[in-house]
mmCIF file of N, CA and C in Angstrom:
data_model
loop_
_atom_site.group_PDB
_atom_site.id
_atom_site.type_symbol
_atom_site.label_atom_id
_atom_site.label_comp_id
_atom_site.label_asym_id
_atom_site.label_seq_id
_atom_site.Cartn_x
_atom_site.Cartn_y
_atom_site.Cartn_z
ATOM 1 N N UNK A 1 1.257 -6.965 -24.099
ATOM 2 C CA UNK A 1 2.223 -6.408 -23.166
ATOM 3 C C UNK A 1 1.517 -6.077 -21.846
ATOM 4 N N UNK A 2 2.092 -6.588 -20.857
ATOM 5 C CA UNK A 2 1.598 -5.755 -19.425
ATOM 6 C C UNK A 2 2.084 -5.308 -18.906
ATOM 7 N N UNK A 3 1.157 -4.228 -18.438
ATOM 8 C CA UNK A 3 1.691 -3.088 -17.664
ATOM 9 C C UNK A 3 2.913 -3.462 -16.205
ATOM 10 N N UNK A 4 3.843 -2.870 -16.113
ATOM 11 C CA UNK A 4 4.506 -3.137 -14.728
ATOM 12 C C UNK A 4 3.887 -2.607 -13.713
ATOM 13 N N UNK A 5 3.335 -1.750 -13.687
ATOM 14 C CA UNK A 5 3.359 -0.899 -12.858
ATOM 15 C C UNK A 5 1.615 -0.286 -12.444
ATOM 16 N N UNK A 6 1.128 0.051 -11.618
ATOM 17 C CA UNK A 6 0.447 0.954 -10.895
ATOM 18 C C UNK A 6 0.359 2.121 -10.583
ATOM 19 N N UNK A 7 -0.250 3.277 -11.189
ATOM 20 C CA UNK A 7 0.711 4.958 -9.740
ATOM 21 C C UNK A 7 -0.520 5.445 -9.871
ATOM 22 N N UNK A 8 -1.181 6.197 -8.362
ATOM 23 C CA UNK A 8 -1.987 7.121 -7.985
ATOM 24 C C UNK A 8 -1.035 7.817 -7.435
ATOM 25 N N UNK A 9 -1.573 9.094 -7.737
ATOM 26 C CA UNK A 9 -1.215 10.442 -7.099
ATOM 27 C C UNK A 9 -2.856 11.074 -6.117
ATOM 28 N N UNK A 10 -2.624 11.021 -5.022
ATOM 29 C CA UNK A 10 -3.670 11.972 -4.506
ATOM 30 C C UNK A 10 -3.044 12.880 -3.184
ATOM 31 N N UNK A 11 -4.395 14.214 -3.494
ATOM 32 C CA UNK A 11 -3.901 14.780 -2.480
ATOM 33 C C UNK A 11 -4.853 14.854 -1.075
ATOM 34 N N UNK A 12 -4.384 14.852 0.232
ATOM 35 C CA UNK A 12 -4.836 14.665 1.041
ATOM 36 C C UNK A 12 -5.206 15.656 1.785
ATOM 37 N N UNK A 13 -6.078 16.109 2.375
ATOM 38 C CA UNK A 13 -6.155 17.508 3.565
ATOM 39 C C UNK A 13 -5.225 17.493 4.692
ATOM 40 N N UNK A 14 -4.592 16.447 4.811
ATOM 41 C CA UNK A 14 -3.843 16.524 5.962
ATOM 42 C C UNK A 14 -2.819 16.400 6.579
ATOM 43 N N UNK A 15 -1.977 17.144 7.403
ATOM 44 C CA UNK A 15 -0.585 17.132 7.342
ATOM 45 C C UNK A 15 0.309 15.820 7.055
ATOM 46 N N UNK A 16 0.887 16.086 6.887
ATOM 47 C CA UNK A 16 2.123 14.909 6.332
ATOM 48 C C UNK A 16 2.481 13.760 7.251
ATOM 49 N N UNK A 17 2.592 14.236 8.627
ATOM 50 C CA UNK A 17 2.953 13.333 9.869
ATOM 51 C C UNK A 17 1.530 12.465 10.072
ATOM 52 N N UNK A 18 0.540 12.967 10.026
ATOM 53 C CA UNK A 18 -0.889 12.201 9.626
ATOM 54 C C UNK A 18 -0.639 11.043 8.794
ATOM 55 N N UNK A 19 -0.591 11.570 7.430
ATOM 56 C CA UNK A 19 -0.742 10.423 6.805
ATOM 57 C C UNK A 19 0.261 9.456 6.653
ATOM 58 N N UNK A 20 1.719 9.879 7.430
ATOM 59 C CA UNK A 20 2.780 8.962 7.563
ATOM 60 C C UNK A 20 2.349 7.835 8.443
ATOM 61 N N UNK A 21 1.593 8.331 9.576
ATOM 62 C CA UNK A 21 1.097 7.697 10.710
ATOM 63 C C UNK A 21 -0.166 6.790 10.251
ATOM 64 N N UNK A 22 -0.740 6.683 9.113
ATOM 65 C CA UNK A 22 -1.916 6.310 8.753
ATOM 66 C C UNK A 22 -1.413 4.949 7.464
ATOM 67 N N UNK A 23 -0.697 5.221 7.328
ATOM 68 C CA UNK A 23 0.511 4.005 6.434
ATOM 69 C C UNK A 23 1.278 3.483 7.074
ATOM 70 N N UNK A 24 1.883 3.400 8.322
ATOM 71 C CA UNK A 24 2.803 2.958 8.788
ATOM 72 C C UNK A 24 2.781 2.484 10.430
ATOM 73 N N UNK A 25 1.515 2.534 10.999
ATOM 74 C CA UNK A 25 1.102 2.450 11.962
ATOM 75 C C UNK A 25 0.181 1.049 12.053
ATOM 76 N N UNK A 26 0.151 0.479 13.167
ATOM 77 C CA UNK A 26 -0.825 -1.114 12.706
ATOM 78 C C UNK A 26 -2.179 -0.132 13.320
ATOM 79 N N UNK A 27 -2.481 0.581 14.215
ATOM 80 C CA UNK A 27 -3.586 1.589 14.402
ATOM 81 C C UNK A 27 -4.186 1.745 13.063
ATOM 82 N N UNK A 28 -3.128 2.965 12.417
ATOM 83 C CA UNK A 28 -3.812 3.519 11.283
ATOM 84 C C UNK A 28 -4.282 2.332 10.010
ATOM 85 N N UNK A 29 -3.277 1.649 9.983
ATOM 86 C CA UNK A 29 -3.623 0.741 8.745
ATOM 87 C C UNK A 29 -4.937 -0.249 8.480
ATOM 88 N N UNK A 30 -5.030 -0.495 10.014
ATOM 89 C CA UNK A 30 -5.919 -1.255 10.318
ATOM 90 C C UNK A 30 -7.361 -0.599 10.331
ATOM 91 N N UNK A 31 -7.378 0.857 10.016
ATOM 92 C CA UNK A 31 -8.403 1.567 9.978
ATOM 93 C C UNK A 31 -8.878 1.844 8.585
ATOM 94 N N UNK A 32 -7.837 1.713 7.453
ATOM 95 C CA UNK A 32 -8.121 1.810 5.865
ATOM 96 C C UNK A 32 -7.849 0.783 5.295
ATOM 97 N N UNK A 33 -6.700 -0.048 5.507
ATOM 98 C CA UNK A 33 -6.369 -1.214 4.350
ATOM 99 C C UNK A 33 -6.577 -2.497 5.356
ATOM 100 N N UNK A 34 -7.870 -2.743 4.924
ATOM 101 C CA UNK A 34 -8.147 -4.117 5.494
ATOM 102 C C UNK A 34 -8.439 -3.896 7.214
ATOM 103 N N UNK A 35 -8.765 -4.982 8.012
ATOM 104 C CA UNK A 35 -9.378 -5.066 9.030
ATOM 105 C C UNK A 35 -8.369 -5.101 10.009
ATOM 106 N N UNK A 36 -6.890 -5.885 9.634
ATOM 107 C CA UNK A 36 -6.650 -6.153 10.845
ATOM 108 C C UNK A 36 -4.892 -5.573 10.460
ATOM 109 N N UNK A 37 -4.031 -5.031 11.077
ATOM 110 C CA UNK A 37 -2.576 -4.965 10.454
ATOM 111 C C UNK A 37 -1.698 -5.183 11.469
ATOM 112 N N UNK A 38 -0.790 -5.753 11.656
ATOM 113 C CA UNK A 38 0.356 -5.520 12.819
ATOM 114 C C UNK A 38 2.024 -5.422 11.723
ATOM 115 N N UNK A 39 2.772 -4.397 12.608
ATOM 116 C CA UNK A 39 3.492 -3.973 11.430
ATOM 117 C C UNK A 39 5.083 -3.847 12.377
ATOM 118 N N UNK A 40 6.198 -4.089 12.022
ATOM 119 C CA UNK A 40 7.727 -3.860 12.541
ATOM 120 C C UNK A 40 8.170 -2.450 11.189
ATOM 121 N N UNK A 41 8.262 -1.675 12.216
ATOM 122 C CA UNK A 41 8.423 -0.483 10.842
ATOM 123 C C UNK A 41 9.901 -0.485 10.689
ATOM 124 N N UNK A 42 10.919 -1.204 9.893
ATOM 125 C CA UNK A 42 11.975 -0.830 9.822
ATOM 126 C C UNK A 42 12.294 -2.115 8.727
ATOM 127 N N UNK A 43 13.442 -1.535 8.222
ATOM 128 C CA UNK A 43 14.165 -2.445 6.437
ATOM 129 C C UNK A 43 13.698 -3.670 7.184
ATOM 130 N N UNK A 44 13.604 -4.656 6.394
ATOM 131 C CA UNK A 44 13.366 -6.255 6.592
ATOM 132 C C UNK A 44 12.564 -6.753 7.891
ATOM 133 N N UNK A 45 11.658 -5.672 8.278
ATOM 134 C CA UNK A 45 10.740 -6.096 9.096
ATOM 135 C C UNK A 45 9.482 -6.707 8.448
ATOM 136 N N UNK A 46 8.621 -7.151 9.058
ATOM 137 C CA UNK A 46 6.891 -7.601 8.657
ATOM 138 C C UNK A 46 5.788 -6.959 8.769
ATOM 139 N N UNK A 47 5.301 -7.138 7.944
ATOM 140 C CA UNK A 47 3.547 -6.670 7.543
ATOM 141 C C UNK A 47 3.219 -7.616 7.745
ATOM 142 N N UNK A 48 1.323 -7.615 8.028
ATOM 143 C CA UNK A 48 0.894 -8.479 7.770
ATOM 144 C C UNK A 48 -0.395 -7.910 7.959
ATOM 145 N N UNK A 49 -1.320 -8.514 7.124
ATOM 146 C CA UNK A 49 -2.686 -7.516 6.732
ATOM 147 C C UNK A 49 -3.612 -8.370 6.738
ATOM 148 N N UNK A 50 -4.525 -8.375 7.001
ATOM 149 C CA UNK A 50 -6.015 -8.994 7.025
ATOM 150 C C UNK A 50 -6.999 -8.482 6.367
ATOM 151 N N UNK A 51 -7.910 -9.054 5.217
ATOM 152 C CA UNK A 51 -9.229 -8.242 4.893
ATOM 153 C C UNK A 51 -10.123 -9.253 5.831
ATOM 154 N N UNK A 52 -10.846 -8.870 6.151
ATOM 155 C CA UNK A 52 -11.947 -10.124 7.049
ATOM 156 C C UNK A 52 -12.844 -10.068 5.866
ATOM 157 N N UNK A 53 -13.992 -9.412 5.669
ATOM 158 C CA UNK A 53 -14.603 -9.387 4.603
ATOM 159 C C UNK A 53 -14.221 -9.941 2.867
ATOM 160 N N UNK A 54 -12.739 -10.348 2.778
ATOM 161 C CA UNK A 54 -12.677 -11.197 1.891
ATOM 162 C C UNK A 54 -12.154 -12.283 2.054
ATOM 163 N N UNK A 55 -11.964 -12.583 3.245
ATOM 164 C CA UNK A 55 -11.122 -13.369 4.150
ATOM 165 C C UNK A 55 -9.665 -13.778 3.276
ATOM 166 N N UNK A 56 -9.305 -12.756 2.936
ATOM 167 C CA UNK A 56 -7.340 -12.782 2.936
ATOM 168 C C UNK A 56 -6.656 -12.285 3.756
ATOM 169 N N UNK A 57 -5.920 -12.708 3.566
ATOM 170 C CA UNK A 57 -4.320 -11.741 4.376
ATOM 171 C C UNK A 57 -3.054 -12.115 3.695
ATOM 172 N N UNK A 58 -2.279 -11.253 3.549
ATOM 173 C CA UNK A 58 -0.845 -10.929 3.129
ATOM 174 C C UNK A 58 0.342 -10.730 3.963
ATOM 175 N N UNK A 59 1.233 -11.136 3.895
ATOM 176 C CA UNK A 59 2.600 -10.728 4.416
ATOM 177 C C UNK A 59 3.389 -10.066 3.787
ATOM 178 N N UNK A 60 3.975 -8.994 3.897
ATOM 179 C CA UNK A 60 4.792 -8.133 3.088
ATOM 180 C C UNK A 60 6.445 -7.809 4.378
ATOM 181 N N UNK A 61 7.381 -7.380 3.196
ATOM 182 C CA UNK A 61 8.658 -7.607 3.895
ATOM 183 C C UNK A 61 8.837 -5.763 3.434
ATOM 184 N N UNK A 62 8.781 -4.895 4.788
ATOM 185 C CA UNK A 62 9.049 -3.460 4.598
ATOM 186 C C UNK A 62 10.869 -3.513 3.862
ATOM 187 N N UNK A 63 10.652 -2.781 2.767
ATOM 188 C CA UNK A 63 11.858 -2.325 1.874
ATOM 189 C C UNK A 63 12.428 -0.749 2.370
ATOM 190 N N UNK A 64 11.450 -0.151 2.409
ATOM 191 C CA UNK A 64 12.213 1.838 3.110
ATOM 192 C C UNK A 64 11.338 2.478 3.830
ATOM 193 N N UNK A 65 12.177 2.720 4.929
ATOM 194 C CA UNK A 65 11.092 3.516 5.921
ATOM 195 C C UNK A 65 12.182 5.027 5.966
ATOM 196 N N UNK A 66 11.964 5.925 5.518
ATOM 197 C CA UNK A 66 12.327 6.808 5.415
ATOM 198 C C UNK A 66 11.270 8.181 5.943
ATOM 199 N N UNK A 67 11.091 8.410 7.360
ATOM 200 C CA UNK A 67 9.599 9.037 7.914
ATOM 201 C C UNK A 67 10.393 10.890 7.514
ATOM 202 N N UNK A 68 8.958 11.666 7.188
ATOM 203 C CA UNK A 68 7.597 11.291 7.180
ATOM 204 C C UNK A 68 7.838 10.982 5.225
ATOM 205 N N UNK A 69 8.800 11.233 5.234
ATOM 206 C CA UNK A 69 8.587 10.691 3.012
ATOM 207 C C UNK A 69 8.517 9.307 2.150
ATOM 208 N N UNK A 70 9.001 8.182 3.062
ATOM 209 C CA UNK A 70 8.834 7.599 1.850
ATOM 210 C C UNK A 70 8.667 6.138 3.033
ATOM 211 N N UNK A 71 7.877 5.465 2.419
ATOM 212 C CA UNK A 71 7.700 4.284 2.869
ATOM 213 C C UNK A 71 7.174 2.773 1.659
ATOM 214 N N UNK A 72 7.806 1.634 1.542
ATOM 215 C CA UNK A 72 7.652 0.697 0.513
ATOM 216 C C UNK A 72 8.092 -0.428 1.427
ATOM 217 N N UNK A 73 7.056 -1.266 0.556
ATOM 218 C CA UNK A 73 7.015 -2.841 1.245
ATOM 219 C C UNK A 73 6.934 -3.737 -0.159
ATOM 220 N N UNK A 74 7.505 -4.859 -0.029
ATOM 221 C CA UNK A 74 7.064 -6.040 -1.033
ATOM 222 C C UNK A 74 6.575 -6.817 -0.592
ATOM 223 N N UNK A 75 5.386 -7.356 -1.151
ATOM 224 C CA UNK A 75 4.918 -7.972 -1.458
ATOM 225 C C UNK A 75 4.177 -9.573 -2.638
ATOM 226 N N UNK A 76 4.080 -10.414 -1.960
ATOM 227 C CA UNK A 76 3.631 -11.637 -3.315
ATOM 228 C C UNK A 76 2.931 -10.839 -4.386
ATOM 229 N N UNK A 77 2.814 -11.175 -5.220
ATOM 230 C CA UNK A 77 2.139 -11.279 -6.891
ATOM 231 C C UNK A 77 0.848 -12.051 -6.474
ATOM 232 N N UNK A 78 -0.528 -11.301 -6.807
ATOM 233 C CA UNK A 78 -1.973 -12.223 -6.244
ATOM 234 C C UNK A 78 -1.867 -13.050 -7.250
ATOM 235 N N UNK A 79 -2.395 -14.159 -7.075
ATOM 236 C CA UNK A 79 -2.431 -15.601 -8.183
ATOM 237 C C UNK A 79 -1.005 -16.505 -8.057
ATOM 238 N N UNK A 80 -0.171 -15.985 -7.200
ATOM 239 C CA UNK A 80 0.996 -16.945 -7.307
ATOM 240 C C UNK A 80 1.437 -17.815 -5.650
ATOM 241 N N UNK A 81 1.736 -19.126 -5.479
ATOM 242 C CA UNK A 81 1.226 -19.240 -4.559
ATOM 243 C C UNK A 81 2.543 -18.419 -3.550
ATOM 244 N N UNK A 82 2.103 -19.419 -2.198
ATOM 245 C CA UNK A 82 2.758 -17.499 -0.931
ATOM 246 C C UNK A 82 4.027 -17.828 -1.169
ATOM 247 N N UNK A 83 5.013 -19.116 -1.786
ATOM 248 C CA UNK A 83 6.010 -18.942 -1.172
ATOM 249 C C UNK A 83 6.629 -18.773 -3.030
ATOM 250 N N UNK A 84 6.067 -18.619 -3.929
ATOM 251 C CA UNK A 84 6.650 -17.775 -4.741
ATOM 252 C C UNK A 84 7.349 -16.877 -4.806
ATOM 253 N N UNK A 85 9.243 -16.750 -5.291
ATOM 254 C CA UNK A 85 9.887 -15.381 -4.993
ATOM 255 C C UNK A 85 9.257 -13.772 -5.215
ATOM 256 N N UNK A 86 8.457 -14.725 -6.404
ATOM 257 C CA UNK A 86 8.360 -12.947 -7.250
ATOM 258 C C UNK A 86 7.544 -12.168 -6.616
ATOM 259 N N UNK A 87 7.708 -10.957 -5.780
ATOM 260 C CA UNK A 87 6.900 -9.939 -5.481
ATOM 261 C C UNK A 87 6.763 -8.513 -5.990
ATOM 262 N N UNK A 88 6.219 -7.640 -5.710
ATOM 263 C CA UNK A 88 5.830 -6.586 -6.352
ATOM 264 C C UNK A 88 6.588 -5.351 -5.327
ATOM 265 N N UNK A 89 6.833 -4.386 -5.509
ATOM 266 C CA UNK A 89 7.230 -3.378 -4.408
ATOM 267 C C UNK A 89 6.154 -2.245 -4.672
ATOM 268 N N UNK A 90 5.625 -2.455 -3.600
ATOM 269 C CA UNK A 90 4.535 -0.991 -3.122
ATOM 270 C C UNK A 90 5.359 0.226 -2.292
ATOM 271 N N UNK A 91 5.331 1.474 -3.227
ATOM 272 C CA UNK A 91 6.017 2.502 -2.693
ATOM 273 C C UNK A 91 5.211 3.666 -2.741
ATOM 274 N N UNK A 92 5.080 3.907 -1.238
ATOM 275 C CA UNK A 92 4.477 5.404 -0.936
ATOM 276 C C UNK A 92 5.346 6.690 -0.980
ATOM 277 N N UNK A 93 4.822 7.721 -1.709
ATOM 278 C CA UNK A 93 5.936 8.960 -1.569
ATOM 279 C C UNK A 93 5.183 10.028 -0.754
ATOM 280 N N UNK A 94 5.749 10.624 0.271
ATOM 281 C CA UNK A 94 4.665 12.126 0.803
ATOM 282 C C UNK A 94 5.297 13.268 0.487
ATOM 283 N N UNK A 95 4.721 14.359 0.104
ATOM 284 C CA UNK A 95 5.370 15.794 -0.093
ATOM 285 C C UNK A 95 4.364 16.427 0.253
ATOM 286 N N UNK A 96 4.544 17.571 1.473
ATOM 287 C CA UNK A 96 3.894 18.475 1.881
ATOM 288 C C UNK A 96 3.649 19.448 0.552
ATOM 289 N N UNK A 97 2.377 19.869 0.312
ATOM 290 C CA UNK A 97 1.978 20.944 -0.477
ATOM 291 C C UNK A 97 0.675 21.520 0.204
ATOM 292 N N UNK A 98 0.213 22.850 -0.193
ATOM 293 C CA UNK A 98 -0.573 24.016 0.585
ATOM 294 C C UNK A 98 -1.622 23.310 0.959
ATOM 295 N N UNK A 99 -2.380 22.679 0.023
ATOM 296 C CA UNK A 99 -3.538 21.756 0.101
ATOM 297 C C UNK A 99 -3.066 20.869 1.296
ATOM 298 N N UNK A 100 -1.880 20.238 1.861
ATOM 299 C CA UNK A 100 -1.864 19.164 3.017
ATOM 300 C C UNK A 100 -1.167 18.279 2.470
ATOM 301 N N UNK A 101 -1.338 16.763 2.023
ATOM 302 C CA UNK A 101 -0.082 16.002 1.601
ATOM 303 C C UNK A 101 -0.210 15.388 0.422
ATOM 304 N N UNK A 102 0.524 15.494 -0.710
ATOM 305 C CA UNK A 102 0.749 14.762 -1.982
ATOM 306 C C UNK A 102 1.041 13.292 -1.595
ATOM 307 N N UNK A 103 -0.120 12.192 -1.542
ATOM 308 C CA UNK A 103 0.524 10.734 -1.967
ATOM 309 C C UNK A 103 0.649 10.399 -3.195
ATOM 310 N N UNK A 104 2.003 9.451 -3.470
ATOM 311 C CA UNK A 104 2.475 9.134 -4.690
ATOM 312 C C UNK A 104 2.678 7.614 -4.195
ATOM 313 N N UNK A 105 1.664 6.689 -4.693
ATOM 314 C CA UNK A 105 1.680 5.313 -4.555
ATOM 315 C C UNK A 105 2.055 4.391 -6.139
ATOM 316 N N UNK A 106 3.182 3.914 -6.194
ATOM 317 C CA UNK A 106 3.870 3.314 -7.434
ATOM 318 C C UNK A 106 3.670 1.733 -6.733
ATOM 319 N N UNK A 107 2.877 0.679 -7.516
ATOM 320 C CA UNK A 107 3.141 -0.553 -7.393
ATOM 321 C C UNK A 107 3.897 -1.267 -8.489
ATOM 322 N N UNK A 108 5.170 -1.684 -9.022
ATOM 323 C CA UNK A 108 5.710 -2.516 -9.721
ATOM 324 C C UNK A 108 6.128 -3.723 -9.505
ATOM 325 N N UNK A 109 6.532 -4.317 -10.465
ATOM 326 C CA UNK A 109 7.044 -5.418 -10.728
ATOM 327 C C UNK A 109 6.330 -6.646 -11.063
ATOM 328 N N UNK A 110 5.138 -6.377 -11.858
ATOM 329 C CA UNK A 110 4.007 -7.458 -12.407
ATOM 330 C C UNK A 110 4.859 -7.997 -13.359
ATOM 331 N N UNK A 111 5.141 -7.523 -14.195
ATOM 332 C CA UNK A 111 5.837 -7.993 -15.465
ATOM 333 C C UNK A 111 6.914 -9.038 -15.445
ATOM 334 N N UNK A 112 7.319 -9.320 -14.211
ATOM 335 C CA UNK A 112 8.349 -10.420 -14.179
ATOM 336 C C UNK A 112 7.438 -11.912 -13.778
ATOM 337 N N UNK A 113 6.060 -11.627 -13.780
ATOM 338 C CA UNK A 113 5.295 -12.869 -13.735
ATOM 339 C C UNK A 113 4.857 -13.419 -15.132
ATOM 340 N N UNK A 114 4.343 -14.505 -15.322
ATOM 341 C CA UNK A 114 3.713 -15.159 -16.562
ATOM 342 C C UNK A 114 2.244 -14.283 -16.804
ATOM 343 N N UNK A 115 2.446 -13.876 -17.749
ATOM 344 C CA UNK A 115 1.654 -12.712 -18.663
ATOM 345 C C UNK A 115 0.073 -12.885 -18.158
ATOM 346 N N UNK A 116 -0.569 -14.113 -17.891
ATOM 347 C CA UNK A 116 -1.902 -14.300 -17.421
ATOM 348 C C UNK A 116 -1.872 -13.692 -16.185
ATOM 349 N N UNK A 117 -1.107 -13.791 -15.204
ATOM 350 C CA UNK A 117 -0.689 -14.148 -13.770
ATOM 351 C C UNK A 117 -0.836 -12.251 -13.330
ATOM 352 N N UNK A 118 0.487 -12.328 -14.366
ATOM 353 C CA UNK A 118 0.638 -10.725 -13.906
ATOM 354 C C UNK A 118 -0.547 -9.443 -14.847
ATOM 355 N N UNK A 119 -1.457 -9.688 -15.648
ATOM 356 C CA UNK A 119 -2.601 -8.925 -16.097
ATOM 357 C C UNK A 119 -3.427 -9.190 -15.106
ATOM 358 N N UNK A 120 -3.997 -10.416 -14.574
ATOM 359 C CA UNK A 120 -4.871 -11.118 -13.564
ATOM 360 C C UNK A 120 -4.597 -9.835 -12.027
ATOM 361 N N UNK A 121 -3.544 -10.164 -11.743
ATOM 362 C CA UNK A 121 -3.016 -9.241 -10.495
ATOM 363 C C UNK A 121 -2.739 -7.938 -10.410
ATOM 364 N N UNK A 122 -2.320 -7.107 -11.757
ATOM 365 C CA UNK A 122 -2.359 -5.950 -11.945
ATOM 366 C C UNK A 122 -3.826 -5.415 -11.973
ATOM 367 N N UNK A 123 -4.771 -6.024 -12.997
ATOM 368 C CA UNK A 123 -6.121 -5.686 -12.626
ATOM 369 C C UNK A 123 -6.414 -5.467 -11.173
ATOM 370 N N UNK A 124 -6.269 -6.245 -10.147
ATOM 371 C CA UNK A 124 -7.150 -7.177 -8.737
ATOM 372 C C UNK A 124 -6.484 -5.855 -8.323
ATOM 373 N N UNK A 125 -5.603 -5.449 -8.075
ATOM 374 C CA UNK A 125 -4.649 -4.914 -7.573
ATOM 375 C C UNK A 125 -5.138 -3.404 -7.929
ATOM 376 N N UNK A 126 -5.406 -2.690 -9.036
ATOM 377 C CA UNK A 126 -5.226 -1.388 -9.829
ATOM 378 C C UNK A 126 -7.219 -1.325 -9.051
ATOM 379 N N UNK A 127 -7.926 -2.176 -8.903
ATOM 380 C CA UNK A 127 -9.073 -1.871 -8.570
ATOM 381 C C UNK A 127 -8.986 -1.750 -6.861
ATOM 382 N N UNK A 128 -8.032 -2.901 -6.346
ATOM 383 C CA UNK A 128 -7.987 -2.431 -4.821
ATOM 384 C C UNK A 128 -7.280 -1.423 -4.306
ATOM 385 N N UNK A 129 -6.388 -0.537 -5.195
ATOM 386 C CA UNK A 129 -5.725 0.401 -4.672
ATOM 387 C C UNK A 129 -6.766 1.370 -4.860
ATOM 388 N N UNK A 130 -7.674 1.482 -5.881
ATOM 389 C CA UNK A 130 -8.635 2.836 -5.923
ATOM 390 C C UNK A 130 -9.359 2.588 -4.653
ATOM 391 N N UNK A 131 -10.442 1.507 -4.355
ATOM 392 C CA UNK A 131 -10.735 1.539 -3.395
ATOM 393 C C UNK A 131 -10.161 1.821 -1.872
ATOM 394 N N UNK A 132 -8.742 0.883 -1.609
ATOM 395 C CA UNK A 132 -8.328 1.829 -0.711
ATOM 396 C C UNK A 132 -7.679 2.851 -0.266
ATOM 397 N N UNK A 133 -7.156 3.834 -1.325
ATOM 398 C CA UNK A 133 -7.188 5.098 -1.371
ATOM 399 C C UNK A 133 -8.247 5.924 -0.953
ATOM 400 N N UNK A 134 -9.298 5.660 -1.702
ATOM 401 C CA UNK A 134 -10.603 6.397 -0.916
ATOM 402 C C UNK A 134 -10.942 5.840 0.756
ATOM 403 N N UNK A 135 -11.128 4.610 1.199
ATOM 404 C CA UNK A 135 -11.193 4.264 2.369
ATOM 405 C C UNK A 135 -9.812 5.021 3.432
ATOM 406 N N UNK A 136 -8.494 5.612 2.428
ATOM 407 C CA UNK A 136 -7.372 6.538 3.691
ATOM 408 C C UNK A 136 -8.288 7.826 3.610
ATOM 409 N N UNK A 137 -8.829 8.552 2.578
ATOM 410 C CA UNK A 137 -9.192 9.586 2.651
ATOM 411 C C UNK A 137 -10.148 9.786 3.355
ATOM 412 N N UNK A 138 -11.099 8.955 3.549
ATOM 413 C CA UNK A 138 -12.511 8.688 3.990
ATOM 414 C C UNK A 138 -11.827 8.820 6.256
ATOM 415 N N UNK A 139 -10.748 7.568 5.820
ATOM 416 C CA UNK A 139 -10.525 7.294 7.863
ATOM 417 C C UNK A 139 -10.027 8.785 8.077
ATOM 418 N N UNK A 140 -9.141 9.014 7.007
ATOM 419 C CA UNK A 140 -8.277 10.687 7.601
ATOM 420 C C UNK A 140 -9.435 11.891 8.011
ATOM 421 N N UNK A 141 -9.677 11.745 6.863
ATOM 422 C CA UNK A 141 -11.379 13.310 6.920
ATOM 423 C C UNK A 141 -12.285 12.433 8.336
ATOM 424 N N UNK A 142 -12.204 11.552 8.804
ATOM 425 C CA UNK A 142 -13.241 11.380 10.164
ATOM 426 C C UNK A 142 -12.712 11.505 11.237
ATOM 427 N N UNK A 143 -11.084 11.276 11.258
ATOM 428 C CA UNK A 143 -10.723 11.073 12.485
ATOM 429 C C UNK A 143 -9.818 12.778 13.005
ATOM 430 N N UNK A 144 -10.428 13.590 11.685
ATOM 431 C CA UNK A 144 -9.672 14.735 11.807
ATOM 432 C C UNK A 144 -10.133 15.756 12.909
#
């Protein structure tokens, strides 16, 4: 059986409008997830992301921009090629708490791929979200 799904919870030192601005900004994004981002923040607008250092990039189609709480994009399934329907929905949640901001990052929808495909990508995926989680915490705490 594979997992659908993805979820980190972390909390951040820093106000909420921060880290809205640090997800949703081609500035901010381009400072934690990957090298390069240019972004249309609104329903059925475009992402598009660059790692240089692994030389990929992605296109994602923004699903909810709801500022400063909730923001989700879909995205391809890694291993399937780009113009494959099936994508995944990456959803950020923010809630102010004393500490500064609760992120709640849910990635689903592996499970509607072929069982190799979607373990293959849930892995790739469950290891690049730890890493760039720490790389938001890391840009937020420097640029504070």
């Amino acid at each position: 059986m594979v997992s659908d799904a993805i979820e980190r919870v972390v909390v951040l030192r820093h106000p909420i409008e921060r880290v809205w601005a640090a997800l949703t900004t081609a500035q901010g994004l381009s400072r934690w997830f990957g090298s390069v981002a240019r972004i249309d923040l609104r329903p059925g607008g475009r992402a598009f992301f660059r790692w240089d250092d692994l030389g990929e990039e992605s296109v994602a189609t923004i699903a909810v921009v709801d500022p400063p709480h909730r923001f989700a994009f879909r995205w391809g399934i890694e291993g399937l090629p780009e113009d494959e329907a099936l994508q995944t929905l990456v959803d950020f949640t923010l809630e102010p708490v004393p500490d500064g901001t609760r992120l709640r990052l849910v990635e689903s929808g592996f499970a509607q791929a072929a069982a190799d495909v979607a373990r293959s990508a849930h892995r790739t995926n469950t290891q690049g979200w730890d890493t760039e989680l720490v790389d938001l915490e890391i840009y937020l705490d420097a640029a504070a």
